[in-house]
Every structure is written in C-alpha cells, then in structure tokens.
DNA sequence: GTGCGTGCAAACATTTTGCAACTTT
DNA sequence: AAAGTTGCAAAATGTTTGCACGCAC
C-alpha cells in the first residue's frame, strides 16, 4: 500500500495562485476538508462537513462543485467514480504525478489506497501496440483485510 | 487484444429464463441492439437505435433502463462509466466470467477492447495482503493506434 | 479596478419510482 | 392464474448555468 503524503496547504495555495485560481475563504475550507481525510468525498459530503465545522461561514453546494472543478483542472484534486451516482474527489500528490487508485470495502465502506505500479507493464504493452497518451481509471471493490479477518 | 466472442441470442435467452427474467419483444430488441456492436452503449443510444429499426414496436426508455438493470443482475451485461454523465452497457461473455476492459480513443471516440490479464498479478498481490472477493473496474483513455498513425 | 468567485434560483440530464394495464410462463 | 413487465407521468438525484453582487489580487 502506498502511503499518500498530503500536500501542504501552502503548496496548494501556491499552485492555485500560479494558475490564477483565487484563494478564498470557501476554497480554503474545502481544502481543509479534503486534507482532513484520505477518503475521497462527494461534493455533498464536503458541504455537510463545512456546515458542521466550528466556523461554518457561508458556502453553497454550487461553489463546492465549481471549486472542485477548478481544482481538478489545475490537477490538485482527482475525481473518482466509486459511487455510481456521484463523483468523489480527493487531493492529488503534488510532486509525483502518479494518481493513485482505491479499494472500496463492501462491508465497512472504507476506501483504501492501492499501489498501482503493477499496471505500468500493461501501459507499456499498450504503448508497444501503438496506443498513445494513455491515461486510465482503476478501481477495486471487495472485502478489506480488517473485515475479512 | 482479446477477441470478444458474442454470445448467441439463444444462450442469452436461456440464461434469462434460468433466472426468471422474462423474454419479451422489447428485451429481444434490446439484446439485438447490444449484439449489433461491441461498443458499449447508453440507454438513450439503445432507444435511438430501436426507434430507427425496421420494426420499432413500442419501447420506452424506462423499459430499457429496467431491462439493462435486470441483465446486469444476471450478469449478461456489463455496466461501464466511460462517459462521465451516463452509464454504458455491453454484453458479457457468458462462458469465461472475466469481464473485459476498454480503451476510449480521445480522437475518434472508438472504444477498443483490451486484454487485461496483466492485472492478475496485482489482484494476487491484494489477495496476499488480505483483501477478499476483489472485483475491479479499469478503463483506459488515450489515442488509438489508427489515430496515432 | 479588473477579473474571478459567490449565492441564489432555476435549468438540465440521467435515472428511478408508482401505478394500472398487459404478457410471458 | 401467477409472476413479472410495460408505458406513462412524475419524482428524485446529481450537476450545471445565468445573473447580480462581492471579494482577492
């Protein structure tokens, strides 16, 4: 399992400013929320957390969608599609651009990061066959070690 | 690249009856539609094709959703999530239960089947770590050999 | 001050549900 | 006849857009 090192808030802000994405109080709170867990979260979940926080301030669901979309464009968040109905978002490592993959436990619903380096050989294989600019989406489902025990 | 052998209509009907899923004229047409191409299709696309066919009969979009859902439950179709907004469906091989993976070309939008056996080592790895009943979803994006040439 | 960001309301798209009538087995 | 399926209308869900106001740079 890969240990996912959370980027620092300052590094994230720097990347935002670099890309002319403004740092607002709402966006800071969204980022806090993303930093607070390694679990990918839906826009609704983020909203719920913000509302429960000490200083909720004002933040609309729409703002969350728009911010996440911006964050995704500048590559600081990753969108995934575990729950079939709604997209989930989590922070990307800033340094290595390898996005990570997840494992969703059917029992405890926990989401666990998975080291995906074994896919590299498959990607090389596709390259050899003439495919180019390959990206991918990989998600696992099943029962996690804790629940299996 | 794996050659995907289409199951026969009769085999599909048999599996449906086996599972108490009734064979109706609407469902036969939906299956014809799925058989007509190896490309995963959305419910809307299937509806459009049905309406254009020689003997359109009557079939509502709702019926297509419901049928696909049934088909998915008895494992004769596979749901995928290439287009971020809507699910796409395609027939499964009936014999080997290995579902297949796809590659979506960013240029020509063609969807190509990909042999996924290289993932097996990763799955074994997860098994070793205590994960159980693992299933997965894997999709590739990029430029296909034809377009790259 | 400019341009990007925000909240609100409303639109949109996809998928699901309730129900009475109808078909397959 | 029983069980499952259909069409229609309506609802639910997740996400996007338009617009006037507001804030970061």
Tab-separated table of C-alpha atoms (C1' of nucleotides) in Angstrom:
chain	number	residue	atom	x	y	z
A	1	UNK	CA	0.000	0.000	0.000
A	2	UNK	CA	1.328	3.368	-0.895
A	3	UNK	CA	1.462	5.962	1.817
A	4	UNK	CA	-0.117	9.054	0.429
A	5	UNK	CA	1.606	12.154	1.707
A	6	UNK	CA	-0.778	15.056	1.970
A	7	UNK	CA	0.452	18.201	0.282
A	8	UNK	CA	0.798	21.276	2.471
A	9	UNK	CA	-1.849	23.936	2.344
A	10	UNK	CA	0.738	26.479	1.314
A	11	UNK	CA	1.883	24.346	-1.589
A	12	UNK	CA	-1.708	24.027	-2.710
A	13	UNK	CA	-2.320	27.752	-2.432
A	14	UNK	CA	0.874	28.400	-4.368
A	15	UNK	CA	-0.291	26.156	-7.152
A	16	UNK	CA	-3.641	27.885	-7.171
A	17	UNK	CA	-2.124	31.340	-7.444
A	18	UNK	CA	0.234	30.076	-10.104
A	19	UNK	CA	-2.833	29.142	-12.118
A	20	UNK	CA	-4.801	32.298	-11.356
A	21	UNK	CA	-7.241	30.378	-9.233
A	22	UNK	CA	-8.094	32.667	-6.344
A	23	UNK	CA	-7.707	31.614	-2.762
A	24	UNK	CA	-10.952	32.409	-0.989
A	25	UNK	CA	-12.238	31.509	2.436
A	26	UNK	CA	-14.613	28.986	0.911
A	27	UNK	CA	-11.867	27.311	-1.039
A	28	UNK	CA	-9.621	27.201	1.985
A	29	UNK	CA	-12.343	25.384	3.868
A	30	UNK	CA	-12.883	22.946	1.029
A	31	UNK	CA	-9.183	22.209	1.014
A	32	UNK	CA	-9.144	21.747	4.791
A	33	UNK	CA	-11.900	19.277	4.318
A	34	UNK	CA	-10.026	17.374	1.630
A	35	UNK	CA	-6.891	17.410	3.776
A	36	UNK	CA	-8.741	16.063	6.787
A	37	UNK	CA	-9.104	12.581	5.335
A	38	UNK	CA	-7.653	10.370	2.674
A	39	UNK	CA	-11.131	9.185	1.733
A	40	UNK	CA	-12.494	10.569	-1.497
A	41	UNK	CA	-15.532	12.705	-0.752
A	42	UNK	CA	-18.544	13.843	-2.713
A	43	UNK	CA	-19.499	17.491	-3.050
A	44	UNK	CA	-22.432	16.886	-0.706
A	45	UNK	CA	-20.200	15.288	1.901
A	46	UNK	CA	-17.870	18.239	1.796
A	47	UNK	CA	-20.782	20.610	2.211
A	48	UNK	CA	-22.049	18.646	5.211
A	49	UNK	CA	-18.631	18.775	6.863
A	50	UNK	CA	-18.309	22.501	6.265
A	51	UNK	CA	-21.670	23.137	7.857
A	52	UNK	CA	-20.675	21.142	10.927
A	53	UNK	CA	-17.324	22.894	11.380
A	54	UNK	CA	-16.727	25.476	14.115
A	55	UNK	CA	-16.695	28.440	11.759
A	56	UNK	CA	-19.071	27.324	9.016
A	57	UNK	CA	-19.128	30.659	7.220
A	58	UNK	CA	-21.132	30.627	4.028
A	59	UNK	CA	-20.632	28.150	1.261
A	60	UNK	CA	-23.041	26.907	-1.296
A	61	UNK	CA	-23.028	23.461	-2.871
A	62	UNK	CA	-22.586	25.174	-6.217
A	63	UNK	CA	-19.416	26.801	-5.005
A	64	UNK	CA	-18.080	23.436	-3.999
A	65	UNK	CA	-18.787	21.991	-7.418
A	66	UNK	CA	-17.203	24.953	-9.107
A	67	UNK	CA	-14.148	24.906	-6.874
A	68	UNK	CA	-13.599	21.194	-7.236
A	69	UNK	CA	-13.852	21.601	-10.951
A	70	UNK	CA	-11.181	24.276	-10.879
A	71	UNK	CA	-9.019	22.185	-8.577
A	72	UNK	CA	-9.335	19.287	-10.934
A	73	UNK	CA	-8.299	21.406	-13.895
A	74	UNK	CA	-5.108	22.533	-12.187
A	75	UNK	CA	-4.512	18.983	-11.097
A	76	UNK	CA	-4.625	19.353	-7.350
A	77	UNK	CA	-7.629	17.090	-6.960
A	78	UNK	CA	-8.579	13.818	-8.549
A	79	UNK	CA	-12.129	12.867	-9.442
A	80	UNK	CA	-13.212	9.277	-8.976
A	81	UNK	CA	-16.367	7.346	-9.604
A	82	UNK	CA	-16.796	4.823	-6.868
A	83	UNK	CA	-20.326	5.520	-6.007
A	84	UNK	CA	-22.143	5.011	-9.248
A	85	UNK	CA	-24.307	8.049	-8.749
A	86	UNK	CA	-21.958	10.758	-7.676
A	87	UNK	CA	-18.375	11.757	-8.231
A	88	UNK	CA	-15.904	11.803	-5.385
A	89	UNK	CA	-12.882	13.997	-5.021
A	90	UNK	CA	-9.565	13.737	-3.238
A	91	UNK	CA	-6.291	15.608	-3.217
A	92	UNK	CA	-3.528	14.591	-5.544
A	93	UNK	CA	0.102	14.303	-4.572
A	94	UNK	CA	1.660	17.439	-5.926
A	95	UNK	CA	5.105	16.017	-6.524
A	96	UNK	CA	4.730	12.677	-8.247
A	97	UNK	CA	2.006	12.906	-10.748
A	98	UNK	CA	1.002	9.318	-10.439
A	99	UNK	CA	-2.579	9.379	-9.461
A	100	UNK	CA	-3.486	6.659	-7.058
A	101	UNK	CA	-6.143	4.000	-7.093
A	102	UNK	CA	-8.604	2.933	-4.474
A	103	UNK	CA	-10.165	-0.103	-2.998
A	104	UNK	CA	-13.706	0.127	-1.668
A	105	UNK	CA	-14.663	-2.381	1.017
A	106	UNK	CA	-18.148	-3.772	0.501
A	107	UNK	CA	-18.557	-4.322	4.223
A	108	UNK	CA	-17.182	-1.320	6.030
A	109	UNK	CA	-17.307	1.046	3.052
A	110	UNK	CA	-13.772	2.090	3.866
A	111	UNK	CA	-11.710	3.297	0.944
A	112	UNK	CA	-8.092	2.239	0.914
A	113	UNK	CA	-5.288	3.432	-1.288
A	114	UNK	CA	-3.671	0.905	-3.506
A	115	UNK	CA	-0.261	0.970	-5.042
A	116	UNK	CA	-0.834	0.651	-8.738
A	117	UNK	CA	2.662	0.292	-10.092
A	118	UNK	CA	1.874	-3.135	-11.472
A	119	UNK	CA	-0.249	-1.502	-14.081
A	120	UNK	CA	2.846	0.043	-15.610
A	121	UNK	CA	3.659	-3.087	-17.532
A	122	UNK	CA	0.214	-3.081	-19.049
A	123	UNK	CA	0.589	0.526	-20.078
A	124	UNK	CA	3.921	-0.214	-21.709
A	125	UNK	CA	2.261	-3.049	-23.527
A	126	UNK	CA	-0.386	-0.751	-24.940
A	127	UNK	CA	2.316	1.719	-25.970
A	128	UNK	CA	4.012	-1.059	-27.852
A	129	UNK	CA	0.789	-1.719	-29.701
A	130	UNK	CA	0.565	1.891	-30.840
A	131	UNK	CA	-1.704	3.451	-28.249
A	132	UNK	CA	-0.631	6.935	-27.164
A	133	UNK	CA	-1.206	9.451	-24.371
A	134	UNK	CA	-2.723	6.747	-22.257
A	135	UNK	CA	-4.457	7.521	-19.046
A	136	UNK	CA	-6.636	5.249	-17.028
A	137	UNK	CA	-9.088	4.806	-14.265
A	138	UNK	CA	-8.804	1.801	-11.989
A	139	UNK	CA	-10.908	0.994	-9.009
A	140	UNK	CA	-11.164	-2.085	-6.843
A	141	UNK	CA	-14.046	-3.462	-4.839
A	142	UNK	CA	-14.141	-6.252	-2.316
A	143	UNK	CA	-13.561	-7.007	1.326
A	144	UNK	CA	-10.693	-5.345	3.131
A	145	UNK	CA	-8.263	-7.265	5.353
A	146	UNK	CA	-9.880	-5.922	8.530
A	147	UNK	CA	-13.316	-7.131	7.537
A	148	UNK	CA	-12.032	-10.434	6.173
A	149	UNK	CA	-10.356	-11.281	9.489
B	1	UNK	CA	-6.189	-7.520	-27.828
B	2	UNK	CA	-8.741	-10.059	-26.790
B	3	UNK	CA	-11.310	-11.096	-29.357
B	4	UNK	CA	-14.655	-10.831	-27.701
B	5	UNK	CA	-16.968	-13.585	-28.859
B	6	UNK	CA	-20.584	-12.510	-28.823
B	7	UNK	CA	-22.864	-14.910	-27.008
B	8	UNK	CA	-25.722	-16.373	-29.028
B	9	UNK	CA	-29.199	-14.995	-28.605
B	10	UNK	CA	-30.434	-18.393	-27.543
B	11	UNK	CA	-27.791	-18.685	-24.850
B	12	UNK	CA	-28.812	-15.291	-23.544
B	13	UNK	CA	-32.486	-16.203	-23.556
B	14	UNK	CA	-31.677	-19.420	-21.757
B	15	UNK	CA	-29.832	-17.560	-19.066
B	16	UNK	CA	-32.709	-15.149	-18.738
B	17	UNK	CA	-35.288	-17.907	-18.330
B	18	UNK	CA	-32.979	-19.648	-15.899
B	19	UNK	CA	-33.139	-16.520	-13.791
B	20	UNK	CA	-36.853	-15.924	-14.191
B	21	UNK	CA	-36.234	-12.885	-16.311
B	22	UNK	CA	-38.911	-12.927	-18.983
B	23	UNK	CA	-38.110	-12.765	-22.659
B	24	UNK	CA	-40.268	-10.056	-24.169
B	25	UNK	CA	-40.211	-8.436	-27.577
B	26	UNK	CA	-38.718	-5.303	-26.081
B	27	UNK	CA	-35.941	-7.220	-24.427
B	28	UNK	CA	-35.210	-9.161	-27.575
B	29	UNK	CA	-34.754	-5.894	-29.427
B	30	UNK	CA	-32.510	-4.515	-26.720
B	31	UNK	CA	-30.369	-7.622	-26.960
B	32	UNK	CA	-30.244	-7.374	-30.749
B	33	UNK	CA	-29.014	-3.880	-30.271
B	34	UNK	CA	-26.310	-4.928	-27.829
B	35	UNK	CA	-25.301	-7.761	-30.150
B	36	UNK	CA	-25.022	-5.448	-33.129
B	37	UNK	CA	-21.851	-3.801	-31.884
B	38	UNK	CA	-19.028	-4.343	-29.449
B	39	UNK	CA	-19.220	-0.708	-28.394
B	40	UNK	CA	-20.784	-0.065	-25.005
B	41	UNK	CA	-23.983	1.909	-25.446
B	42	UNK	CA	-26.050	4.191	-23.240
B	43	UNK	CA	-29.747	3.621	-22.618
B	44	UNK	CA	-30.524	6.601	-24.844
B	45	UNK	CA	-28.398	5.251	-27.658
B	46	UNK	CA	-30.188	1.947	-27.491
B	47	UNK	CA	-33.535	3.695	-27.589
B	48	UNK	CA	-32.486	5.723	-30.625
B	49	UNK	CA	-31.401	2.581	-32.454
B	50	UNK	CA	-34.639	0.793	-31.634
B	51	UNK	CA	-36.677	3.669	-32.993
B	52	UNK	CA	-34.700	3.634	-36.234
B	53	UNK	CA	-35.039	-0.124	-36.778
B	54	UNK	CA	-37.423	-1.612	-39.365
B	55	UNK	CA	-39.911	-2.867	-36.797
B	56	UNK	CA	-39.583	-0.340	-33.999
B	57	UNK	CA	-42.515	-1.649	-31.993
B	58	UNK	CA	-43.031	0.138	-28.717
B	59	UNK	CA	-40.321	0.559	-26.151
B	60	UNK	CA	-39.919	3.189	-23.530
B	61	UNK	CA	-36.630	4.480	-22.202
B	62	UNK	CA	-37.728	3.320	-18.772
B	63	UNK	CA	-38.083	-0.202	-20.058
B	64	UNK	CA	-34.560	-0.071	-21.368
B	65	UNK	CA	-33.221	1.050	-18.008
B	66	UNK	CA	-35.182	-1.624	-16.235
B	67	UNK	CA	-34.136	-4.345	-18.624
B	68	UNK	CA	-30.486	-3.383	-18.538
B	69	UNK	CA	-30.648	-3.417	-14.803
B	70	UNK	CA	-32.062	-6.926	-14.847
B	71	UNK	CA	-29.489	-8.025	-17.402
B	72	UNK	CA	-26.747	-6.645	-15.232
B	73	UNK	CA	-28.053	-8.503	-12.196
B	74	UNK	CA	-27.987	-11.840	-14.004
B	75	UNK	CA	-24.578	-10.965	-15.340
B	76	UNK	CA	-25.269	-10.902	-19.058
B	77	UNK	CA	-24.400	-7.264	-19.417
B	78	UNK	CA	-21.648	-5.132	-18.006
B	79	UNK	CA	-22.079	-1.522	-16.977
B	80	UNK	CA	-19.253	0.901	-17.615
B	81	UNK	CA	-18.664	4.542	-16.927
B	82	UNK	CA	-16.708	5.993	-19.766
B	83	UNK	CA	-18.832	8.992	-20.373
B	84	UNK	CA	-18.864	10.752	-17.063
B	85	UNK	CA	-22.538	11.620	-17.320
B	86	UNK	CA	-24.180	8.404	-18.322
B	87	UNK	CA	-23.627	4.698	-17.908
B	88	UNK	CA	-22.916	2.488	-20.884
B	89	UNK	CA	-23.782	-1.148	-21.256
B	90	UNK	CA	-22.402	-4.060	-23.239
B	91	UNK	CA	-22.843	-7.804	-23.322
B	92	UNK	CA	-20.626	-10.007	-21.232
B	93	UNK	CA	-19.021	-13.198	-22.410
B	94	UNK	CA	-21.211	-15.907	-20.961
B	95	UNK	CA	-18.521	-18.565	-20.707
B	96	UNK	CA	-15.441	-17.007	-19.169
B	97	UNK	CA	-16.504	-14.679	-16.476
B	98	UNK	CA	-13.595	-12.340	-16.913
B	99	UNK	CA	-15.114	-9.046	-17.718
B	100	UNK	CA	-13.152	-7.079	-20.223
B	101	UNK	CA	-11.741	-3.591	-20.202
B	102	UNK	CA	-11.921	-0.827	-22.710
B	103	UNK	CA	-9.835	1.844	-24.258
B	104	UNK	CA	-11.538	5.045	-25.354
B	105	UNK	CA	-9.815	6.998	-28.118
B	106	UNK	CA	-9.874	10.733	-27.467
B	107	UNK	CA	-9.773	11.444	-31.194
B	108	UNK	CA	-12.122	9.043	-32.922
B	109	UNK	CA	-14.128	8.122	-29.829
B	110	UNK	CA	-13.757	4.497	-30.768
B	111	UNK	CA	-13.843	2.032	-27.916
B	112	UNK	CA	-11.427	-0.857	-28.141
B	113	UNK	CA	-11.280	-3.965	-26.042
B	114	UNK	CA	-8.143	-4.518	-24.049
B	115	UNK	CA	-6.740	-7.735	-22.722
B	116	UNK	CA	-6.428	-7.223	-19.015
B	117	UNK	CA	-4.560	-10.314	-17.898
B	118	UNK	CA	-1.677	-8.240	-16.603
B	119	UNK	CA	-3.863	-7.066	-13.831
B	120	UNK	CA	-3.948	-10.570	-12.447
B	121	UNK	CA	-0.642	-10.134	-10.676
B	122	UNK	CA	-1.955	-7.062	-8.943
B	123	UNK	CA	-5.062	-8.906	-7.854
B	124	UNK	CA	-2.952	-11.731	-6.455
B	125	UNK	CA	-0.928	-9.159	-4.620
B	126	UNK	CA	-4.007	-7.740	-2.980
B	127	UNK	CA	-5.158	-11.247	-2.063
B	128	UNK	CA	-1.828	-11.778	-0.368
B	129	UNK	CA	-2.404	-8.651	1.664
B	130	UNK	CA	-5.721	-9.932	2.928
B	131	UNK	CA	-8.204	-8.391	0.537
B	132	UNK	CA	-11.034	-10.712	-0.481
B	133	UNK	CA	-13.715	-11.048	-3.162
B	134	UNK	CA	-11.951	-8.486	-5.244
B	135	UNK	CA	-13.552	-7.073	-8.329
B	136	UNK	CA	-12.444	-4.062	-10.265
B	137	UNK	CA	-13.173	-1.517	-12.888
B	138	UNK	CA	-10.446	-0.479	-15.272
B	139	UNK	CA	-10.746	1.888	-18.162
B	140	UNK	CA	-8.166	3.425	-20.435
B	141	UNK	CA	-8.180	6.680	-22.321
B	142	UNK	CA	-5.830	7.944	-24.967
B	143	UNK	CA	-5.151	7.834	-28.673
B	144	UNK	CA	-5.649	4.595	-30.553
B	145	UNK	CA	-3.086	3.203	-32.986
B	146	UNK	CA	-5.147	4.245	-36.014
B	147	UNK	CA	-5.337	7.839	-34.900
B	148	UNK	CA	-1.714	7.930	-33.768
B	149	UNK	CA	-0.505	6.805	-37.200
C	1	DG	C1'	-10.337	48.495	-10.671
C	2	DT	C1'	-10.490	44.195	-13.025
C	3	DG	C1'	-11.497	39.790	-13.200
C	4	DC	C1'	-12.531	35.925	-10.925
C	5	DG	C1'	-15.695	33.940	-7.350
C	6	DT	C1'	-20.092	33.675	-4.882
C	7	DG	C1'	-25.019	32.693	-3.647
C	8	DC	C1'	-29.401	32.033	-5.191
C	9	DA	C1'	-32.784	30.271	-8.221
C	10	DA	C1'	-33.659	27.826	-11.923
C	11	DA	C1'	-32.413	24.599	-15.565
C	12	DC	C1'	-30.707	20.303	-17.032
C	13	DA	C1'	-29.712	15.375	-17.666
C	14	DT	C1'	-29.881	10.894	-16.142
C	15	DT	C1'	-32.027	7.520	-13.666
C	16	DT	C1'	-35.733	5.809	-10.514
C	17	DT	C1'	-40.459	5.027	-8.772
C	18	DG	C1'	-45.698	4.391	-8.549
C	19	DC	C1'	-49.393	2.556	-10.679
C	20	DA	C1'	-52.770	0.352	-13.653
C	21	DA	C1'	-52.856	-2.387	-17.719
C	22	DC	C1'	-50.798	-6.145	-20.090
C	23	DT	C1'	-47.740	-10.538	-21.429
C	24	DT	C1'	-44.957	-14.391	-20.648
C	25	DT	C1'	-44.625	-18.681	-18.473
D	1	DA	C1'	-53.573	-17.801	-12.841
D	2	DA	C1'	-49.341	-16.010	-11.102
D	3	DA	C1'	-45.459	-13.562	-11.647
D	4	DG	C1'	-43.090	-10.484	-13.956
D	5	DT	C1'	-43.088	-6.470	-17.443
D	6	DT	C1'	-44.677	-2.348	-19.722
D	7	DG	C1'	-45.828	2.662	-20.643
D	8	DC	C1'	-46.842	6.851	-18.876
D	9	DA	C1'	-46.301	10.527	-15.711
D	10	DA	C1'	-43.972	12.196	-12.079
D	11	DA	C1'	-40.202	12.356	-8.868
D	12	DA	C1'	-35.550	12.075	-7.381
D	13	DT	C1'	-30.758	12.822	-7.946
D	14	DG	C1'	-26.510	14.932	-9.265
D	15	DT	C1'	-24.654	18.633	-11.666
D	16	DT	C1'	-24.560	22.951	-14.438
D	17	DT	C1'	-25.836	27.697	-15.798
D	18	DG	C1'	-27.379	32.735	-15.617
D	19	DC	C1'	-27.113	36.645	-13.208
D	20	DA	C1'	-26.220	40.405	-9.963
D	21	DC	C1'	-23.327	41.255	-6.178
D	22	DG	C1'	-18.791	40.839	-3.807
D	23	DC	C1'	-14.008	39.914	-2.878
D	24	DA	C1'	-8.923	38.740	-3.989
D	25	DC	C1'	-5.263	40.319	-6.451
